[in-house]
Short mmCIF file of C-alpha atoms and ligand atoms in Angstrom, two decimals:
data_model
loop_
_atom_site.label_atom_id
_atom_site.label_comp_id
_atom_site.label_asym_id
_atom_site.label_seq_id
_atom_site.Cartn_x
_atom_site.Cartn_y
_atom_site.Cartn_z
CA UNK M 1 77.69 99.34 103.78
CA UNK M 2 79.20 96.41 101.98
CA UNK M 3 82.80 94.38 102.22
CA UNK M 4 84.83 95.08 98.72
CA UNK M 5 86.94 92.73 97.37
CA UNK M 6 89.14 93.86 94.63
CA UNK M 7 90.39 90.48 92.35
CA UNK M 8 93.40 90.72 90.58
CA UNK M 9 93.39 94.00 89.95
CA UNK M 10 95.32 95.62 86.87
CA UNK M 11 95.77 98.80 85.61
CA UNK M 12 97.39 100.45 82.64
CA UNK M 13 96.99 103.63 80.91
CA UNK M 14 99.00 102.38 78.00
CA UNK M 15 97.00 100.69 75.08
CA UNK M 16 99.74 98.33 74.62
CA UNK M 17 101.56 97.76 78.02
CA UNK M 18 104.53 95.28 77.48
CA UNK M 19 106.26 95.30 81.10
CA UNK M 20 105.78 95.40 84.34
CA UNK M 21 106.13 99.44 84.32
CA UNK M 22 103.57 100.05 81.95
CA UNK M 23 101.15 99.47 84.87
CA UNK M 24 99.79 102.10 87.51
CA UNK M 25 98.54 98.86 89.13
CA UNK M 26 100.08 95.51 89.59
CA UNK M 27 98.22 92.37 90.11
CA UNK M 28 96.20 94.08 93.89
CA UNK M 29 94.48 91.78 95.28
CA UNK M 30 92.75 93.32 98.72
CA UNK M 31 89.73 93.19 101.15
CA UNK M 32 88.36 96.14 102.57
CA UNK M 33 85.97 94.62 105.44
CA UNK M 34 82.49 96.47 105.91
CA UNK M 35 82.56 99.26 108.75
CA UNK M 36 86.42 99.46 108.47
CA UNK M 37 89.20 102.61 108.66
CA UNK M 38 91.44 102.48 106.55
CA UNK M 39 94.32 104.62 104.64
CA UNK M 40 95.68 103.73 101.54
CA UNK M 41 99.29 105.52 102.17
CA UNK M 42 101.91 105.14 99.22
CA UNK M 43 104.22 107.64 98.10
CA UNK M 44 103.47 110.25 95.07
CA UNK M 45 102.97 108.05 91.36
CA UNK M 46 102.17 104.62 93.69
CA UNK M 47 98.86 103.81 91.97
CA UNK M 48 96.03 105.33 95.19
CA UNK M 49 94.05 107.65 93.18
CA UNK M 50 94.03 104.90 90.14
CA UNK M 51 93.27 102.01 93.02
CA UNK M 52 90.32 104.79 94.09
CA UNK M 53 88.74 105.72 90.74
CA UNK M 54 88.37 101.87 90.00
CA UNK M 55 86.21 101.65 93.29
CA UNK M 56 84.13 104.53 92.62
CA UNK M 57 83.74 103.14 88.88
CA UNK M 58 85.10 106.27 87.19
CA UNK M 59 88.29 103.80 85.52
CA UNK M 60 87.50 100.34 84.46
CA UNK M 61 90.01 98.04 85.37
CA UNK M 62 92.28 96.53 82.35
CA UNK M 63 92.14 93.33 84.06
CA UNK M 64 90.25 92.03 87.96
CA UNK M 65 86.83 92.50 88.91
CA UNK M 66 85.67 94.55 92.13
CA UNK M 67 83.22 93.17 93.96
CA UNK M 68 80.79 94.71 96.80
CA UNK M 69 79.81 92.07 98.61
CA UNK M 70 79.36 89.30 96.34
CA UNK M 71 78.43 91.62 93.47
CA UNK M 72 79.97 91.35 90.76
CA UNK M 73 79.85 95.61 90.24
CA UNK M 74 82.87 96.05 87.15
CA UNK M 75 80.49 97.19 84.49
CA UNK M 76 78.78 99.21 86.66
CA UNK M 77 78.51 103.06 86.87
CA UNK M 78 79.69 105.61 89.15
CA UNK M 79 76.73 106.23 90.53
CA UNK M 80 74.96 102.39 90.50
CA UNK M 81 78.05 101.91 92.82
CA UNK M 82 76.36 104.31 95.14
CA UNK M 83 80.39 105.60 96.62
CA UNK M 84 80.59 109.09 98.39
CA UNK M 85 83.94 110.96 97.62
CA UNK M 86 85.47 113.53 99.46
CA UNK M 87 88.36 115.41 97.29
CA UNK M 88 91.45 117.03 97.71
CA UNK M 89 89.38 120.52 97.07
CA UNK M 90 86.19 121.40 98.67
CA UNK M 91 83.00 120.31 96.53
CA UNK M 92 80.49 122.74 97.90
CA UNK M 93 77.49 124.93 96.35
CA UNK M 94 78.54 128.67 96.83
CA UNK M 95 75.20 129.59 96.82
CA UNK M 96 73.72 127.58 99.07
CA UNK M 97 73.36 127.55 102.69
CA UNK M 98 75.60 125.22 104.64
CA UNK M 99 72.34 123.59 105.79
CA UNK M 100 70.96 123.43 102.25
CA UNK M 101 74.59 122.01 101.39
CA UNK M 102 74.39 119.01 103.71
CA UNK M 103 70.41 118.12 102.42
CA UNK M 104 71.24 117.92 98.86
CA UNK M 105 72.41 114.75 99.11
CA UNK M 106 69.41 113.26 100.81
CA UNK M 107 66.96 115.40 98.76
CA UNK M 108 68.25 113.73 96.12
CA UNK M 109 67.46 110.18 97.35
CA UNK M 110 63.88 111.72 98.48
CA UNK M 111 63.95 111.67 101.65
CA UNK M 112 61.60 112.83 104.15
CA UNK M 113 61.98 116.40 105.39
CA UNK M 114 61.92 115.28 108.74
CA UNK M 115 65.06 112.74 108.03
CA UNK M 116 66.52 115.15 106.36
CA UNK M 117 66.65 117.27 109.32
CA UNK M 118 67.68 114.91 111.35
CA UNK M 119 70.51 113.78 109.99
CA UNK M 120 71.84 117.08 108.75
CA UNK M 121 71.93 118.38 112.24
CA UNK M 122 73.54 114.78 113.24
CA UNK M 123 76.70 115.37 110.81
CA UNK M 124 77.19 119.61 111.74
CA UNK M 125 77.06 118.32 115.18
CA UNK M 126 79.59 115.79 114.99
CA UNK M 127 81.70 118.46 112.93
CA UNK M 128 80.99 121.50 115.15
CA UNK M 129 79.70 123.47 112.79
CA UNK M 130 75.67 123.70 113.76
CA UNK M 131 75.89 127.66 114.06
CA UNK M 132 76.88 127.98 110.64
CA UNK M 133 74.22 125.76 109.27
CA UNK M 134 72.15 129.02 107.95
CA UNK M 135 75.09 130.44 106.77
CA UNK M 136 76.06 130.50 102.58
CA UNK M 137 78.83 128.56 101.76
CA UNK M 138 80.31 131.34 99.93
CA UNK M 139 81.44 133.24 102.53
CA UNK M 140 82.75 130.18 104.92
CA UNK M 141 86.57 130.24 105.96
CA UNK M 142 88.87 127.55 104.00
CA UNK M 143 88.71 125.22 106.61
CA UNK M 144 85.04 125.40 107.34
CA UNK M 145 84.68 124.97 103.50
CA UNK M 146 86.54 121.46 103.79
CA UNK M 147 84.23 120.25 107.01
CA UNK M 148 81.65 120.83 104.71
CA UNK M 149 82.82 118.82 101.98
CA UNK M 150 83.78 115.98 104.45
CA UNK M 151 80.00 116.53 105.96
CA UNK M 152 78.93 115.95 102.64
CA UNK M 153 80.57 112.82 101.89
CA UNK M 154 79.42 111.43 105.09
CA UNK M 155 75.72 112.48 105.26
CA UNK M 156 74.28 109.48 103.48
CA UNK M 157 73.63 106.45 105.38
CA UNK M 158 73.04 104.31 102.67
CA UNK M 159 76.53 104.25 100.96
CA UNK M 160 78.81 101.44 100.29
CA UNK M 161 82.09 103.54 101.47
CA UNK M 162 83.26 106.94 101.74
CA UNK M 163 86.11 107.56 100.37
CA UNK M 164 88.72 110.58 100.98
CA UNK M 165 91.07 111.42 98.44
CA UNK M 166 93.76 113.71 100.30
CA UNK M 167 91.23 115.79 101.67
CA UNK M 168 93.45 117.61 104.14
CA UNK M 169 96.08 119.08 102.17
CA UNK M 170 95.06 122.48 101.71
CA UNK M 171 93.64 122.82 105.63
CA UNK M 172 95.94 125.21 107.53
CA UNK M 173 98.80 122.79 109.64
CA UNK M 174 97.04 123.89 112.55
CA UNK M 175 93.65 122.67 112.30
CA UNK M 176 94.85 119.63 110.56
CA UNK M 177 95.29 117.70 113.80
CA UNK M 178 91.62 118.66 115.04
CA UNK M 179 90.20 117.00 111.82
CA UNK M 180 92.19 114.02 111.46
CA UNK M 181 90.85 113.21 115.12
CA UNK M 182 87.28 114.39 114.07
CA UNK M 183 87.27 112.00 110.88
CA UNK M 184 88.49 109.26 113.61
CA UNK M 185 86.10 110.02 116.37
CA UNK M 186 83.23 110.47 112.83
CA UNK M 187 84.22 106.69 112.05
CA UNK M 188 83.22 105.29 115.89
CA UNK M 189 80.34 107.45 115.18
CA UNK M 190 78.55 106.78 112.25
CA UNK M 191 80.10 102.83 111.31
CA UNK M 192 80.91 103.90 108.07
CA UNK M 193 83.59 102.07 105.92
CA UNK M 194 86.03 104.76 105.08
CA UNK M 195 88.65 104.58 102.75
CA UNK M 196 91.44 107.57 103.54
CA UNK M 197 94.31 108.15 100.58
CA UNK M 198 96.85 110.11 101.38
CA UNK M 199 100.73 109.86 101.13
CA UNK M 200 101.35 111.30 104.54
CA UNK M 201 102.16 108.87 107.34
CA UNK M 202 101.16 110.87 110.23
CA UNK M 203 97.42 111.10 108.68
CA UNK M 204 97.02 107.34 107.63
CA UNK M 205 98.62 106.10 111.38
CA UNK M 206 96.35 108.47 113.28
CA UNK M 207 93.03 107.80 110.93
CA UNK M 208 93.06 103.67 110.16
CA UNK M 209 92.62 100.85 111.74
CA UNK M 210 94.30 99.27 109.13
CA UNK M 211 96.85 100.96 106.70
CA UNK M 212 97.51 99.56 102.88
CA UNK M 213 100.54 100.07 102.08
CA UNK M 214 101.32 100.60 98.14
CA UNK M 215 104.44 100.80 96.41
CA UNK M 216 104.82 101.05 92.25
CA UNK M 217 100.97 99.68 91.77
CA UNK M 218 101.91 96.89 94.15
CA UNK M 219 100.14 96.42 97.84
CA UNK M 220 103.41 95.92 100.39
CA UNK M 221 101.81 95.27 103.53
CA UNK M 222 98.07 95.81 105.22
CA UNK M 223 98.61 96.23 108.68
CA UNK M 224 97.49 98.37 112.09
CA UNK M 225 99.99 101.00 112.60
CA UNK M 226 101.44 98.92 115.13
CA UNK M 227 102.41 95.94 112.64
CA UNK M 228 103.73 98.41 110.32
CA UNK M 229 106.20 100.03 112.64
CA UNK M 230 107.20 97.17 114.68
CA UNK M 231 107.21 94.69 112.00
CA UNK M 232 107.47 96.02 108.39
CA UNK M 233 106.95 93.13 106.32
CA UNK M 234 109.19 94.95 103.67
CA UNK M 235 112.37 97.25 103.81
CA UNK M 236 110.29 99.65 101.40
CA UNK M 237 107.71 99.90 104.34
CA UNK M 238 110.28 100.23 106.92
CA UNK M 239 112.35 103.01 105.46
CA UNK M 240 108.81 104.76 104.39
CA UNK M 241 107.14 105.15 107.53
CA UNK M 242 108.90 106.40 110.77
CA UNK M 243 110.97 109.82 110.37
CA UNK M 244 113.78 108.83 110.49
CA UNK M 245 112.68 105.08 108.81
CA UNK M 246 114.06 102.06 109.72
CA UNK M 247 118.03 101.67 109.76
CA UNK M 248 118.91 99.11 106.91
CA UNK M 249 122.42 97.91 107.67
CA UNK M 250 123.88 95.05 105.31
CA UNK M 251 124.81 91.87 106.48
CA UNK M 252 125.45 88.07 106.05
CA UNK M 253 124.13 85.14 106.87
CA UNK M 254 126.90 82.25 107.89
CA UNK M 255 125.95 79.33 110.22
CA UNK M 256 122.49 80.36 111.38
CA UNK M 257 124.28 83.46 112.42
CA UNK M 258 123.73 87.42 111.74
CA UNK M 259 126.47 89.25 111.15
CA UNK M 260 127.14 93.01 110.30
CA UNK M 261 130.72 93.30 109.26
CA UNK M 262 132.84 91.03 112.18
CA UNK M 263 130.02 91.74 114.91
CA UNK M 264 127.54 89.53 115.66
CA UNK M 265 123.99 90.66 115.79
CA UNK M 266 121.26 88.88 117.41
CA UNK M 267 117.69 89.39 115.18
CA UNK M 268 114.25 88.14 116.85
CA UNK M 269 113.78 84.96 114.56
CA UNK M 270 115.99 81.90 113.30
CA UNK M 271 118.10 83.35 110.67
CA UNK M 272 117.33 80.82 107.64
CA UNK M 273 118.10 82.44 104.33
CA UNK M 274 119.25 81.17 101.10
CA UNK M 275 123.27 82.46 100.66
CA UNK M 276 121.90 84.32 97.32
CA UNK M 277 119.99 86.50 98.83
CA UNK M 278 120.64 90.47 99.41
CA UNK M 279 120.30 90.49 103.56
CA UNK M 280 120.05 93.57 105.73
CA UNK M 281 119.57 94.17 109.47
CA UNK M 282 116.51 96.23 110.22
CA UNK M 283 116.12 98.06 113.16
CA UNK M 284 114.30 101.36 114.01
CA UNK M 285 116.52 104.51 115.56
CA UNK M 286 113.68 104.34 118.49
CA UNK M 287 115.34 101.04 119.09
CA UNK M 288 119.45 101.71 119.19
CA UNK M 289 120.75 103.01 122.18
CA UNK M 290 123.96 104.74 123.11
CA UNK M 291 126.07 103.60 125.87
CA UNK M 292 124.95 100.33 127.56
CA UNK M 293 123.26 99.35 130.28
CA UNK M 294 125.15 96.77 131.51
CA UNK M 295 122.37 96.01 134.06
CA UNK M 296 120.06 94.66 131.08
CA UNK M 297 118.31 90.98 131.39
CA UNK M 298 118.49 90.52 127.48
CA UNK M 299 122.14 92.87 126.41
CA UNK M 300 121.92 94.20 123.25
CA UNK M 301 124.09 93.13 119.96
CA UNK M 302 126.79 96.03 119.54
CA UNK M 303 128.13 98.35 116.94
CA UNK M 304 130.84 100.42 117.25
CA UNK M 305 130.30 103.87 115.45
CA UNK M 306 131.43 107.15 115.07
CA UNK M 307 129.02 110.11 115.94
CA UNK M 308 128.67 112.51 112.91
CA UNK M 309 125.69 114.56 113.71
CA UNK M 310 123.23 115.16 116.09
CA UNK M 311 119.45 116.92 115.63
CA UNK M 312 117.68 118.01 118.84
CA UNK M 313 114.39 117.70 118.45
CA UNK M 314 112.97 118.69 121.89
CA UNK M 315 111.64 115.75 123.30
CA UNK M 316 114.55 113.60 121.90
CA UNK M 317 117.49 113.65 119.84
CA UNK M 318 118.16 111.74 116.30
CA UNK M 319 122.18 110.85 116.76
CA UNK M 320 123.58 109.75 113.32
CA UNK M 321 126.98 107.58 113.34
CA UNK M 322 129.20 105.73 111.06
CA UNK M 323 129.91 102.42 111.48
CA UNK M 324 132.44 101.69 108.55
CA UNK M 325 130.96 103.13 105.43
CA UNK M 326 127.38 102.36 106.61
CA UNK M 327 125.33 105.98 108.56
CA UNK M 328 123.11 104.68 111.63
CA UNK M 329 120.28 107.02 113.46
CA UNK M 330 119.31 106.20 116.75
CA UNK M 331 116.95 108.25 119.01
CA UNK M 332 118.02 108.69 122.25
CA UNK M 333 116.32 110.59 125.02
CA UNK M 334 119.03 111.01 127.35
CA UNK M 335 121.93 113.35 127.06
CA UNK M 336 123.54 112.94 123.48
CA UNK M 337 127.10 111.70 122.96
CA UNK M 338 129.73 114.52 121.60
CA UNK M 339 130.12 115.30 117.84
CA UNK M 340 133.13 112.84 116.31
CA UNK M 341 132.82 110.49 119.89
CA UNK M 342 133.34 107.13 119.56
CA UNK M 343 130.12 105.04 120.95
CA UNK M 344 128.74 101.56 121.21
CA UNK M 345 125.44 101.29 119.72
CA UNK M 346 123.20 98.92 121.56
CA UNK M 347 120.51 96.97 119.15
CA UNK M 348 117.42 95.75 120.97
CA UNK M 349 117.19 91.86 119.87
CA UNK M 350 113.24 91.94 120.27
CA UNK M 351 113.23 94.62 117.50
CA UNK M 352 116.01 93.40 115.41
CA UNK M 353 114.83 92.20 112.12
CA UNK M 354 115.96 89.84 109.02
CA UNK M 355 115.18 91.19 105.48
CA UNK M 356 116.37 89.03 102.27
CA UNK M 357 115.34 90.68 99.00
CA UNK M 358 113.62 93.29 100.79
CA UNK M 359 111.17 90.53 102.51
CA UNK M 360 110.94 89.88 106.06
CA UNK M 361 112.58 86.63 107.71
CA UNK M 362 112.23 87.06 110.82
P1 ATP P 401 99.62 111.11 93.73
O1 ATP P 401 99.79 110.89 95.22
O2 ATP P 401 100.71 111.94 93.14
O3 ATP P 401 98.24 111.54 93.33
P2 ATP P 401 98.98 108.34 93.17
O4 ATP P 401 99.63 107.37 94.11
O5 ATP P 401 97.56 108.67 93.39
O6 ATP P 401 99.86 109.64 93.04
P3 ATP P 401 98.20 107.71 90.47
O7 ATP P 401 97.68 109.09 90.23
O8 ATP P 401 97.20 106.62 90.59
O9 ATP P 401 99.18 107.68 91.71
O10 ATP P 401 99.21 107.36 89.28
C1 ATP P 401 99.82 106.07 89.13
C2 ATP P 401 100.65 106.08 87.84
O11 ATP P 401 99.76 106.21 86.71
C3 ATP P 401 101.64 107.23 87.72
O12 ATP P 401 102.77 106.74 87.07
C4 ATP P 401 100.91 108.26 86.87
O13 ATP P 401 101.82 109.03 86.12
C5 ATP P 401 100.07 107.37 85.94
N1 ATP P 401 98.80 108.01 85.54
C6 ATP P 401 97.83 108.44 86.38
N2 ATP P 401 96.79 108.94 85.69
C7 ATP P 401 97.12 108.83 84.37
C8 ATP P 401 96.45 109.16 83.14
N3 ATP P 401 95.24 109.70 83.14
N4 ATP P 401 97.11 108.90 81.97
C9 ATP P 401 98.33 108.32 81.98
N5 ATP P 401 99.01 107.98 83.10
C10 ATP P 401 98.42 108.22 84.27
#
């Protein structure tokens, strides 16, 4: 296992690249700390798979060094960087049993049949599939096909990182879940440092400890999944993760006062911004209510909207109003408001943020 520090990190598949959009990768500078889970979540065209290849040594970098540890590792190759990958697609022998499947990394380092053994059974455990372990790989279902491919990215002890490259889009919805906890519950396991790309939320919250946020070859925020919902440090992370994202209402700054339209809104922080800037309110729909409770120690800052839809989703509903020209979706859980009804939206100071230029204030 080793800590990898990527320095300056630039990318560009042009020969000549002359502006900032020439670049699959921007300037990423990032730690990944030894033993860590983590997702690298961005959406489709961010940079991941580029960011990914450069770790595993398959692109060199146009400009930054990676380092594993204090190595210097750059020039090195794929395989000197001793990286397991797990893809997208299953990378399994047909022919081979499943056992036979899981050894052929080991047997390739040389070691002992008795290790071998060991450790084999070790991963199928973990993965629940020991009865299958005489089994050819051939005639495995989908899904088993993909355990077996994640079993074979993880059955080395001595790598640097394993890294997973989308590797549950093709599993049935269904068993999806049962993985993504598996991978989790394999990380307490077996210590690894694990590196998880994908570009859907749900996958990267449940997985990583940590989640690196990308956005057009840029990192926009490292974070748990806790930072990165209650405190975006960017409007492109707030609007990205959630479903619905965060509500990004405009505003202006005047006397150390928030204000969206004539109604004063009260955000967690001091409200210091320069008067250039391009301010907006942000505030999660988990965080608006409708109709207030006038019994609250800390009352809410108010909107008044008109309701224009509302989308029952079982265990809550998303209620989208207009305020002026601006749409605002709030999740409520208690009985929803009537189509066209005229409602105060309540906004929850402790979750009531500051953006100028897209960058958190406060
Ligand atoms: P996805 O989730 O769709 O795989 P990604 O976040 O992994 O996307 P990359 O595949 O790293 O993004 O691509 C980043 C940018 O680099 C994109 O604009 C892409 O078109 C471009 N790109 C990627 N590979 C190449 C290549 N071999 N030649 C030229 N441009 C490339």
């Amino acid at each position: 296992m080793a800590k990898i520090t990527l320095e300056n990190l630039s990318h560009s598949y042009h020969p000549t690249p002359s502006s900032a959009s020439d670049y699959a990768l921007n300037r990423v500078d990032l730690v990944w700390q030894d033993g860590g889970a983590y997702a690298l979540l961005g959406p489709s065209g961010c940079g991941k798979t580029t960011l990914l290849n450069i770790i595993s040594g398959l692109i060199r970098p146009s400009q930054g060094r990676i380092l594993f540890d204090d190595e210097d590792v750059t020039e090195r190759t794929p395989s000197e960087r001793n990286i397991a990958q797990v893809f997208q697609f299953p990378v399994i022998y047909d022919v081979m049993t499943v056992f036979d499947n899981l050894a052929f990394p080991l047997r390739n380092r040389k070691q002992s049949a008795q290790a071998i053994d060991r450790r084999v059974r070790h991963i199928a455990e973990i993965l629940e599939i020991t009865d299958l372990l005489d089994e050819k790989a051939a005639g495995l279902s989908s899904d088993n096909k993909q355990k077996l491919s994640l079993g074979r990215g993880l059955v080395r002890e001595d790598v640097r990182a394993v890294m997973f490259d989308e590797p549950l889009t093709v599993i049935d919805p269904l068993l999806k879940w049962k993985l993504r906890s598996k991978l989790k519950q394999l990380h307490q396991h077996l210590k690894l440092t694990m590196i998880y790309v994908t570009h859907d939320q749900t996958e990267a919250l449940t997985f990583a400890d940590q989640v690196v946020v990308m956005n057009q070859g840029q990192v926009v925020q490292i974070g748990t999944p806790v930072d990165l919902f209650e405190r975006p440090a960017h409007t492109f992370v707030g609007h990205f993760i959630g479903s619905p994202g965060m509500n990004l209402l405009p505003c202006v700054v005047r006397a150390g006062g928030v204000f969206f339209g004539d109604h004063p809104i009260a955000v967690e922080g001091p409200a210091r911004t320069p008067s250039s800037a391009d301010t907006v309110i942000g505030i999660r729909p988990e965080f608006i209510s409708i109709g207030i409770d006038e019994a609250q120690t800390t009352p809410p800052s108010i909107i008044p909207a008109t309701v224009t839809s509302i989308n029952d989703q079982g265990r809550y509903k998303i209620v989208r109003c207009r305020a002026g020209n601006v749409l605002i979706s709030a999740m409520i859980k208690t009985a929803p408001p009537a189509l066209g009804e005229q409602v105060r939206l309540g906004l929850r100071r402790d979750q009531t943020r500051l953006y100028a230029d897209g960058a958190l204030v406060s």
